[in-house]
Tab-separated table of C-alpha atoms in Angstrom:
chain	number	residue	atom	x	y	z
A	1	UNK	CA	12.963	-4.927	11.170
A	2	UNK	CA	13.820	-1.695	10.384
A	3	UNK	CA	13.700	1.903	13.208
A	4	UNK	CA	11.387	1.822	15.942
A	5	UNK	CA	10.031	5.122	14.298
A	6	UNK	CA	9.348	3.783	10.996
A	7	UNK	CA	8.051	0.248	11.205
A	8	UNK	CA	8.580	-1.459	14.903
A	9	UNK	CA	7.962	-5.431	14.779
A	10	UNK	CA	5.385	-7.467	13.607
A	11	UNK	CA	4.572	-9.839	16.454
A	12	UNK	CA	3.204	-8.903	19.248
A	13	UNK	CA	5.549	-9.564	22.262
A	14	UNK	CA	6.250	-9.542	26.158
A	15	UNK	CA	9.803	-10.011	27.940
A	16	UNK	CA	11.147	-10.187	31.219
A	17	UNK	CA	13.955	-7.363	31.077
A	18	UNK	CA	15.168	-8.720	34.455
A	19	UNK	CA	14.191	-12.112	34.387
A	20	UNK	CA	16.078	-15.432	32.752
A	21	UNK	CA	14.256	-15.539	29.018
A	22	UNK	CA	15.441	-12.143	28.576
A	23	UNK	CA	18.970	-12.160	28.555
A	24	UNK	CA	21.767	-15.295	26.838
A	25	UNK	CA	24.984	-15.414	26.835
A	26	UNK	CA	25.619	-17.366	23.460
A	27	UNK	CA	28.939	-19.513	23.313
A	28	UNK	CA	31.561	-17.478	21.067
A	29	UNK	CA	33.218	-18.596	17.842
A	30	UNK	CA	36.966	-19.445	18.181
A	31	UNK	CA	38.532	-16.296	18.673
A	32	UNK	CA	35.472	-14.217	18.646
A	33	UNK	CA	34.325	-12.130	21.660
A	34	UNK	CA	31.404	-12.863	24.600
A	35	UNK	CA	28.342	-12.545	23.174
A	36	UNK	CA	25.507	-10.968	25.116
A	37	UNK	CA	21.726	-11.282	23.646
A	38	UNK	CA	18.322	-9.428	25.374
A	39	UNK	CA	15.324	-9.981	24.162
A	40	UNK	CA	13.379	-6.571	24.625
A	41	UNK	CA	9.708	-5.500	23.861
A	42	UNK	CA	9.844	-2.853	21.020
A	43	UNK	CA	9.369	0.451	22.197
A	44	UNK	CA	9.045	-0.260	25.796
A	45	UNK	CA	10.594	1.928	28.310
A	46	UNK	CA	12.979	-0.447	30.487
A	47	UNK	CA	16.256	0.756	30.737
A	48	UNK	CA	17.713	-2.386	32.191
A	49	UNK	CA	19.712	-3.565	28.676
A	50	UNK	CA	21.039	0.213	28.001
A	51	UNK	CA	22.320	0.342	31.552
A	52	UNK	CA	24.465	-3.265	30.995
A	53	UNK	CA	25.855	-1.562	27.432
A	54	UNK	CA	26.958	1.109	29.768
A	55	UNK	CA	28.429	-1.490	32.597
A	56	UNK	CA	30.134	-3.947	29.918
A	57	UNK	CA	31.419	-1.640	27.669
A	58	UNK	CA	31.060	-3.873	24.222
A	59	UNK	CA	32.728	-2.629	21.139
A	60	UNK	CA	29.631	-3.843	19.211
A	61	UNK	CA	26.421	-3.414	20.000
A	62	UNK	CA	23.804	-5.376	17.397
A	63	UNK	CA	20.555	-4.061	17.302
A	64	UNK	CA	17.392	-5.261	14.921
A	65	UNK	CA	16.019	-1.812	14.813
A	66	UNK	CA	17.835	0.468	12.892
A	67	UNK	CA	18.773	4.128	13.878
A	68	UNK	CA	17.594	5.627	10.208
A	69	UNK	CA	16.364	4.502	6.868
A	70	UNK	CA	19.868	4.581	5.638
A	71	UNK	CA	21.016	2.713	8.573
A	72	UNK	CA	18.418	0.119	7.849
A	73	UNK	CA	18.614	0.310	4.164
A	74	UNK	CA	21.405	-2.832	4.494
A	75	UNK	CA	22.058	-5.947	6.512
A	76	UNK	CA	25.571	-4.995	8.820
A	77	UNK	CA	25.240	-1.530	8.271
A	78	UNK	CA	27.377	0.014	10.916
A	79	UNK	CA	26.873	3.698	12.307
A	80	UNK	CA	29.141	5.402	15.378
A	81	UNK	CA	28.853	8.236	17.329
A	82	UNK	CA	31.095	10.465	14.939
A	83	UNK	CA	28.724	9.624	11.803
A	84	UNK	CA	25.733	10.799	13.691
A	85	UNK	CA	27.543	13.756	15.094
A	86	UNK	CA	27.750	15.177	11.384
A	87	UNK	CA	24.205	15.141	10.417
A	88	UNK	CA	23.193	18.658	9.517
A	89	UNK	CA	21.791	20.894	11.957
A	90	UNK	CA	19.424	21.697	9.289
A	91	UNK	CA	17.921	18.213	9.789
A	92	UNK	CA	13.867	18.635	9.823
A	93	UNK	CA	12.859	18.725	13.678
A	94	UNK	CA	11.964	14.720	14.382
A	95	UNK	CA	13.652	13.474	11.388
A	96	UNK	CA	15.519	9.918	11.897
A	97	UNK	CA	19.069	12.267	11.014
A	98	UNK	CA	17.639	14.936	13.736
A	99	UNK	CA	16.948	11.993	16.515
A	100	UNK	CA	20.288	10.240	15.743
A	101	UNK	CA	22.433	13.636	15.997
A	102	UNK	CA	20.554	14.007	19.507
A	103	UNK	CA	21.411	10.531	20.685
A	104	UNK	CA	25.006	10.705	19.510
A	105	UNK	CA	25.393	14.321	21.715
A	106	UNK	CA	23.864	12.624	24.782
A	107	UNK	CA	26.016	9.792	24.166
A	108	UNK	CA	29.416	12.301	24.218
A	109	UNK	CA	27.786	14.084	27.661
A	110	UNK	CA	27.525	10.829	29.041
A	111	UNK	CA	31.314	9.717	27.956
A	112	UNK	CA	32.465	12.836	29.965
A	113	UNK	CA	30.793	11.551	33.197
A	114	UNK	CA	32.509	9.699	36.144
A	115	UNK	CA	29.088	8.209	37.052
A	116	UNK	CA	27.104	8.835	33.821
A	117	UNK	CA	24.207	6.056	35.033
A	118	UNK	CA	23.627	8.215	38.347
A	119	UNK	CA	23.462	11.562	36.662
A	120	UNK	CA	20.509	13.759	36.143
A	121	UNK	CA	20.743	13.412	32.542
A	122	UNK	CA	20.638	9.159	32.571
A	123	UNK	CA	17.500	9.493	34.982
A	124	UNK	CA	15.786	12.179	32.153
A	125	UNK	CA	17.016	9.888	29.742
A	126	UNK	CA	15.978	6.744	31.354
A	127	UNK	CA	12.785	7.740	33.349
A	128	UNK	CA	12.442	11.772	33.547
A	129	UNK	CA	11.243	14.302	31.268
A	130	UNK	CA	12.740	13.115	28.040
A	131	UNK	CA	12.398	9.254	28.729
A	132	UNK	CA	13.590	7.412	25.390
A	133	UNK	CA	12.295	3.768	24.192
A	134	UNK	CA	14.338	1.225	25.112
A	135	UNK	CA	15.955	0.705	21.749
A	136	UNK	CA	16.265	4.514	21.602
A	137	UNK	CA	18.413	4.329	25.132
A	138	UNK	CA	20.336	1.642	23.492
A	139	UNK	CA	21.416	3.812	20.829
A	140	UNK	CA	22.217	6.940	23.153
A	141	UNK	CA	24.048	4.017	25.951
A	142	UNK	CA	26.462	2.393	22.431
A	143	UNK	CA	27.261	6.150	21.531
A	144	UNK	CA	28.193	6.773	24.931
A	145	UNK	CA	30.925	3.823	25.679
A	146	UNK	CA	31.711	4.361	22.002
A	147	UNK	CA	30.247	0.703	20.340
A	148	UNK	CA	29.562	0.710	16.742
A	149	UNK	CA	26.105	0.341	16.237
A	150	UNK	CA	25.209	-2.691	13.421
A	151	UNK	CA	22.088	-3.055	11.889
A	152	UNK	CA	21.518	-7.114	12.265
A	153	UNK	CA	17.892	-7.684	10.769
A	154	UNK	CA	18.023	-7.093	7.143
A	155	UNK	CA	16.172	-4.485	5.352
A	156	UNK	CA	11.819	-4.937	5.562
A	157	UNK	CA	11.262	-5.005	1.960
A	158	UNK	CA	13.127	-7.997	2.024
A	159	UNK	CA	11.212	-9.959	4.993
A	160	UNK	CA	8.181	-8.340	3.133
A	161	UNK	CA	8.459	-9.517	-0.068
A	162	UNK	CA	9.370	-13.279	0.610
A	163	UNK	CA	6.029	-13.324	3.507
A	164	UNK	CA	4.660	-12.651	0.335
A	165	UNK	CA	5.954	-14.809	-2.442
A	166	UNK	CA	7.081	-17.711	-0.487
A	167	UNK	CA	4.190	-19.149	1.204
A	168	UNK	CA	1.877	-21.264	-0.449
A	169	UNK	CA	-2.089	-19.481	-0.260
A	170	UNK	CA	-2.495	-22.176	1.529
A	171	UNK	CA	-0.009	-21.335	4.239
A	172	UNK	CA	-0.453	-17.911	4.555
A	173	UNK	CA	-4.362	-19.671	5.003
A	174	UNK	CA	-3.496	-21.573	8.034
A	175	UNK	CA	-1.137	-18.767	9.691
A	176	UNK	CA	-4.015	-16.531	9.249
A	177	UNK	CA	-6.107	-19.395	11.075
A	178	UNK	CA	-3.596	-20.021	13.949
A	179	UNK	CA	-3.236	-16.545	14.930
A	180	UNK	CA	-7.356	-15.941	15.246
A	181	UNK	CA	-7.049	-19.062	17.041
A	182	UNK	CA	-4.211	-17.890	19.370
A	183	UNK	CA	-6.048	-14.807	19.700
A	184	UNK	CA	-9.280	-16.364	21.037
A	185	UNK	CA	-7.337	-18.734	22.779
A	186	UNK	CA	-5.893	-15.317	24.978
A	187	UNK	CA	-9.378	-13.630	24.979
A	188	UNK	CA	-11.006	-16.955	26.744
A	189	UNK	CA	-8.344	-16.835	28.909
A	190	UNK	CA	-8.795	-13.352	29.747
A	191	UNK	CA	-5.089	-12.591	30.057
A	192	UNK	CA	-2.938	-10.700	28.092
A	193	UNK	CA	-1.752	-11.621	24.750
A	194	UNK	CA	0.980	-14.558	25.011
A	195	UNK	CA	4.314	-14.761	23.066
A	196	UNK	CA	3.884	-16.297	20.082
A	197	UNK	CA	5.841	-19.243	19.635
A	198	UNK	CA	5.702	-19.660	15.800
A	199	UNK	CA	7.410	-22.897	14.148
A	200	UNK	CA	10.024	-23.225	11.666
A	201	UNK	CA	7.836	-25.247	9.067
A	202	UNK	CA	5.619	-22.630	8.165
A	203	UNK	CA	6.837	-20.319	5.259
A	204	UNK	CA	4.828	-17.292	6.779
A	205	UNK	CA	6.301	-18.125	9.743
A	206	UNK	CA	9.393	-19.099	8.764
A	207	UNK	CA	9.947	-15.428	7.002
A	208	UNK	CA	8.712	-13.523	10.179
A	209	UNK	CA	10.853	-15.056	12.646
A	210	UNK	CA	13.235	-17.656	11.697
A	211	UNK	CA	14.850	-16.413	8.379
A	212	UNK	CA	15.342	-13.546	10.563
A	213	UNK	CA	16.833	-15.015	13.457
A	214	UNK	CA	19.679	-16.439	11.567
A	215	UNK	CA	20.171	-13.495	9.590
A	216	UNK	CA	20.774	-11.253	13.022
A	217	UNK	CA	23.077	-14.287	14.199
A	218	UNK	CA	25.132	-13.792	11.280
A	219	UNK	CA	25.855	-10.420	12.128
A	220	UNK	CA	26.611	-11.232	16.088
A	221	UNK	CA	28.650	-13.766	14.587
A	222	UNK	CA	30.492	-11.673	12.427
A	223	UNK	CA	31.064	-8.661	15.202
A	224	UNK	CA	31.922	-11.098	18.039
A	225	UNK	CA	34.908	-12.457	15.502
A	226	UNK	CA	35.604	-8.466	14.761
A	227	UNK	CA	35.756	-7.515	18.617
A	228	UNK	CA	38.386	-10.665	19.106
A	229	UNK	CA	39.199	-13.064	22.253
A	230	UNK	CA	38.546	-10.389	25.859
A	231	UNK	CA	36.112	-8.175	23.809
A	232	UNK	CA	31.974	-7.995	24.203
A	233	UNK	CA	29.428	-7.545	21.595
A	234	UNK	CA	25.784	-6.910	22.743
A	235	UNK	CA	22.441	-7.896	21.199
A	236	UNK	CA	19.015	-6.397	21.391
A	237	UNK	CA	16.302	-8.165	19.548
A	238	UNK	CA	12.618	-8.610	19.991
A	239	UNK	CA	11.663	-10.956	22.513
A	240	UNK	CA	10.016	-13.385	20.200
A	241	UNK	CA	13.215	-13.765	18.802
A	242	UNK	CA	15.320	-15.121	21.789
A	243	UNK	CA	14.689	-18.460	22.428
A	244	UNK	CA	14.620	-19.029	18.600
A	245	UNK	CA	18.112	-17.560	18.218
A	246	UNK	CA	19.408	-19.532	20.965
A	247	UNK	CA	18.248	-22.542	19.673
A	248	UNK	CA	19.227	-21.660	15.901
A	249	UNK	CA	23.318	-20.547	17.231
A	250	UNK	CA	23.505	-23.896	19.596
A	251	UNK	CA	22.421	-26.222	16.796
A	252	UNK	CA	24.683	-24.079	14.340
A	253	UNK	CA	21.529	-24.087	11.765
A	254	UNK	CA	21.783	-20.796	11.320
A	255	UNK	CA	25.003	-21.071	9.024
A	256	UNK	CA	23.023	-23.187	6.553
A	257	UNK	CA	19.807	-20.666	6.399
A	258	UNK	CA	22.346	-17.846	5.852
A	259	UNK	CA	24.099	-19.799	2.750
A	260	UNK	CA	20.220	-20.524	1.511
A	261	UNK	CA	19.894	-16.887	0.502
A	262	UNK	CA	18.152	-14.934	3.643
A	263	UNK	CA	18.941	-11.858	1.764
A	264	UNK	CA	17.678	-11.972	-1.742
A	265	UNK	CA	13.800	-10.751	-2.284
A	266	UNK	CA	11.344	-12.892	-4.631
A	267	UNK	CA	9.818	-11.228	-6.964
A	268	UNK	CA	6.681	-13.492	-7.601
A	269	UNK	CA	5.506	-16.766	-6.258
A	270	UNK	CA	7.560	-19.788	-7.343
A	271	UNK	CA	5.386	-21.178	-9.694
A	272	UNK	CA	3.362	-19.053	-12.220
A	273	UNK	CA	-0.415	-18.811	-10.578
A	274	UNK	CA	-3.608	-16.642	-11.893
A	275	UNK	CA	-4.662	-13.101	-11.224
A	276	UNK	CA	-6.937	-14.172	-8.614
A	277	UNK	CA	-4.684	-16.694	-6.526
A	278	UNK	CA	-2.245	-13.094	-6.504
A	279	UNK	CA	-4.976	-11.083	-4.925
A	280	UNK	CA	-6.036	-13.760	-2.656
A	281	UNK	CA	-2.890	-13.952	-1.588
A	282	UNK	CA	-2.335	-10.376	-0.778
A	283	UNK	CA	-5.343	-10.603	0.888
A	284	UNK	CA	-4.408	-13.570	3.259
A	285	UNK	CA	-0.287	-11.731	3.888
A	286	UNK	CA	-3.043	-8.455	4.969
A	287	UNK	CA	-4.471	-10.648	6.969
A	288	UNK	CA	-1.918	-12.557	8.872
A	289	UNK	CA	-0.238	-8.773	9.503
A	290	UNK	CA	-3.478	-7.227	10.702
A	291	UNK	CA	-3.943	-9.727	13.806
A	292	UNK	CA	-0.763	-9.436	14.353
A	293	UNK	CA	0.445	-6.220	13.470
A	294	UNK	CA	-0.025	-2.331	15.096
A	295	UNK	CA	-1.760	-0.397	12.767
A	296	UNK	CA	1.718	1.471	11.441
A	297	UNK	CA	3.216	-1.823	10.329
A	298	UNK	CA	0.131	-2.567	8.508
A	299	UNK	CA	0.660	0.655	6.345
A	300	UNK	CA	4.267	0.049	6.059
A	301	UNK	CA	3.379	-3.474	4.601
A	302	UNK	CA	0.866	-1.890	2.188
A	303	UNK	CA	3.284	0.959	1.480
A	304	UNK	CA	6.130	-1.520	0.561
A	305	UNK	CA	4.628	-3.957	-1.363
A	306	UNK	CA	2.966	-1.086	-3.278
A	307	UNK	CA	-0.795	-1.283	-4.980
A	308	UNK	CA	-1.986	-4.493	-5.877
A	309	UNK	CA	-1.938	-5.354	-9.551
A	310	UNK	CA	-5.412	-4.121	-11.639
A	311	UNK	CA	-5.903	-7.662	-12.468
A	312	UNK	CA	-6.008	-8.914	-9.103
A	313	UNK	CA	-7.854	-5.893	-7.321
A	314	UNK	CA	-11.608	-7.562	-7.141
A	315	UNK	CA	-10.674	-10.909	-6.191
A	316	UNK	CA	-8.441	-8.860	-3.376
A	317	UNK	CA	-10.943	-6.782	-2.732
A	318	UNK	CA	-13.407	-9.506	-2.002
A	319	UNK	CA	-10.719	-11.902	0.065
A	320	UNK	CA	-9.523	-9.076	1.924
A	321	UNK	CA	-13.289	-7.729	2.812
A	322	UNK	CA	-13.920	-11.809	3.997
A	323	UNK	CA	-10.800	-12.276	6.018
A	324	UNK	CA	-12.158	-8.848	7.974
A	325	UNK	CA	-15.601	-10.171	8.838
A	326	UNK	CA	-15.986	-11.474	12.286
A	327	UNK	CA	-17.610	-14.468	10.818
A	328	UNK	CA	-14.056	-15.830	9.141
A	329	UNK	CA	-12.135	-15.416	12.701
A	330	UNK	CA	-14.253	-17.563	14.054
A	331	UNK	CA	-14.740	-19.975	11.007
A	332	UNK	CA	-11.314	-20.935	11.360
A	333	UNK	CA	-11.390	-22.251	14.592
A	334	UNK	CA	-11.763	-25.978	15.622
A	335	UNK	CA	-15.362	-26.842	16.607
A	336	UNK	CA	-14.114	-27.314	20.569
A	337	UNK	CA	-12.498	-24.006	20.799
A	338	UNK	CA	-15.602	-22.365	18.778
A	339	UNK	CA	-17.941	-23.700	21.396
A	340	UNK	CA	-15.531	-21.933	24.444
A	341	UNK	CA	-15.725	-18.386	22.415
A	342	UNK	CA	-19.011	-18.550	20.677
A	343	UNK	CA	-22.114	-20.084	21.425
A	344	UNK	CA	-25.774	-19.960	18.695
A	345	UNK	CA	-29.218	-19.070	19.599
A	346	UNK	CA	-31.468	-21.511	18.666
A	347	UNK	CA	-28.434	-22.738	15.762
A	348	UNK	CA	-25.190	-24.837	16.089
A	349	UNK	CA	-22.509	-22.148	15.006
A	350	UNK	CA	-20.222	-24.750	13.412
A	351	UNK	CA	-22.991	-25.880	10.880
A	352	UNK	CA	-23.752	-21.385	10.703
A	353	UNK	CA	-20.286	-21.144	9.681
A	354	UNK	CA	-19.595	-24.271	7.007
A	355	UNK	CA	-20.058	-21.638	3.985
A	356	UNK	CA	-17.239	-19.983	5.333
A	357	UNK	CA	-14.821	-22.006	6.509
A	358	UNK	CA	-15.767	-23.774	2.459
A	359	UNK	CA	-13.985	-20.864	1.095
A	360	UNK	CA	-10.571	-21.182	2.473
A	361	UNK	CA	-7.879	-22.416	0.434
A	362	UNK	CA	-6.906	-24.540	3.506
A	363	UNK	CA	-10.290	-26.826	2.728
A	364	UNK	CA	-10.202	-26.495	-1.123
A	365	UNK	CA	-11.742	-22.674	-1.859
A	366	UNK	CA	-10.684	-19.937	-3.949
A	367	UNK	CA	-10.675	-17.181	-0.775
A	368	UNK	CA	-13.420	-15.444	-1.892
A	369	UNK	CA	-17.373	-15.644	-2.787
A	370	UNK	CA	-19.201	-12.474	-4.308
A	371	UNK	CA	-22.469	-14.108	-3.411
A	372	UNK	CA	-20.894	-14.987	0.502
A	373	UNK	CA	-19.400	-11.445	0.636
A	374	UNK	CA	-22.566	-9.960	-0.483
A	375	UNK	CA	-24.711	-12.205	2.631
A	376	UNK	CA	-22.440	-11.188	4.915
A	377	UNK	CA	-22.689	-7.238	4.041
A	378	UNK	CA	-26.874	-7.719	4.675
A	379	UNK	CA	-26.176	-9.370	7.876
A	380	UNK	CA	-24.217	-6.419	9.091
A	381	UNK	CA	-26.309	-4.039	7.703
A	382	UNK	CA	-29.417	-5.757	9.494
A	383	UNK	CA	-27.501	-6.174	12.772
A	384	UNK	CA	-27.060	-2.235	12.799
């Protein structure tokens, strides 16, 4: 997506810095350079994929968190040390332009070292005092070898926007459902949250993770034919990205997703639909995003889309007010898993929760029941 700072990624994630699923060596185009790809968790602190940049020395290093807005603001934006060098000194303190100038001067103290990655400064950097995210090291290790630093992913209002518009309700229904149910799944489990391994078919899906997968391979593509036969590029992506990209550059499906217009945003569902189906569906894309989502994406989302339209705000309000309630999580689970997580006094909790799982578009409903909202507010307000 876009800066670590701004946005991070919508998925929860876990990788193995060290271990096999994080790091692929994907076969290079004729002509084209070795092409290195880790799969990372955003804003973690490893500094295992920053300390290879520094070893391998690529001449492109592809990253799917930009460095700034403006970095972000296109897909193959490229940024170097010397670009970052001339943001103003006048830069706010903690601005995106005052963090990249930083980086890029670390990067030119490190270049002047004869063993930068045992110096007091990588250790700070790395693990000390001023310890950077793992993306952020990434950035300071590029600007140090001197790699130009691509923006893969393409810009968030685009992956936004088509979460939005492309789904059916009904689909942005059922990826609401399977992530409750993943996240249940976890909690009876008692472990901690698993990688989500999300399928092509879904729309919702497909515009989290896939669309995005070939769009970043594009751009390794594209720098490993730039850096030529002998050169390196590096990747760093999410980790619930990896094995999807692999699987997307081996098949060579990727080239096909690119040509079907990865980069253009919809600007309203593909068939005309009422006010109410529009608010239900923001109300399901808040959804999916809030069980999945830290709370700063969630306001970037919101922030991006913009306010929902006047005509559309009750039956949002209402969806969106449902599709909180603990009552809905649960409704949307299949009666065996219900029975592991939840269990009735005196009452069979699949029959408790038939007028809610009625409402859902995925079994015929609109999203949304005044009356149903209105029960559900007295329960909670007799439960306190």
């Amino acid at each position: 997506m876009q800066s670590v700072e701004e946005s991070g990624e919508p998925l929860q994630e876990e990788a193995e810095v060290d271990g096999s699923r994080a790091h692929v060596t994907l076969a290079p185009p004729a002509g084209g350079g070795a092409i290195h790809l880790f799969g990372v968790i955003h804003g973690g602190n490893e500094s295992a994929v920053a300390e290879f940049v520094m070893r391998e020395r690529p001449s492109v290093v592809v990253v799917e968190t930009s460095l700034n807005s403006a970095h972000g603001s296109a897909h193959g934006n490229t940024i170097c040390r010397a670009d970052c060098l001339t943001f103003a000194h006048a830069s706010a303190p903690g601005s995106h332009e005052q963090r990249a100038r930083m980086f890029a001067q670390y990067g030119v103290q490190l270049a002047d070292m004869a063993h930068p990655l045992g110096s007091h400064l990588w250790h700070d950097l790395s693990q000390g005092s001023r310890a950077l995210y793992n993306e952020q090291l990434v950035y300071v290790a590029a600007f140090a070898v001197g790699a130009d630093l691509v923006f893969g992913d393409r810009p968030k209002q685009i992956t936004y926007s088509r979460m939005l518009w492309l789904p059916s309700i009904v689909d942005l229904d059922q990826a609401y459902g399977a992530m409750s149910a993943s996240n249940y799944a976890d909690l009876a489990r008692q472990q901690p949250p698993a990688r989500r391994q999300l399928g092509s078919t879904s729309a919702t899906e497909g515009a989290l993770l896939g669309e995005r997968d070939a769009v970043m391979l594009s751009a390794l593509h594209q720098a490993s034919l730039r850096c030529g036969e002998g050169g390196s590029v590096v990747g760093v992506v999410g980790a619930s990205h990896l094995s999807g990209m692999q699987r997307l550059w081996d098949s060579g499906g990727w080239r096909q997703m690119v040509a079907g217009g990865l980069l253009e945003a919809p600007r309203g569902p593909p068939v005309p639909e009422s006010p109410d189906a529009t608010g239900v569906r923001r109300a399901l894309l808040d959804g999916v995003i809030r069980l999945s989502c830290r709370t700063d994406v969630q306001q970037d989302v919101r922030r991006v889309l913009g306010p929902v339209p006047p005509g559309s705000l009750e039956a949002y309000s209402l969806a969106h007010e449902l599709y909180g309630t603990t009552r809905m999580l649960l409704a949307v689970l299949e009666r065996e898993q219900l029975a592991e997580v939840c269990q009735g006094w005196r009452c069979d909790m699949w029959d408790v929760l038939a007028p809610v799982r009625a409402v859902r578009p995925v079994n015929g409903g609109p999203g949304f029941d005044k009356e149903l909202v209105l029960d559900l507010r007295t329960l909670n307000f007799e439960i306190a």
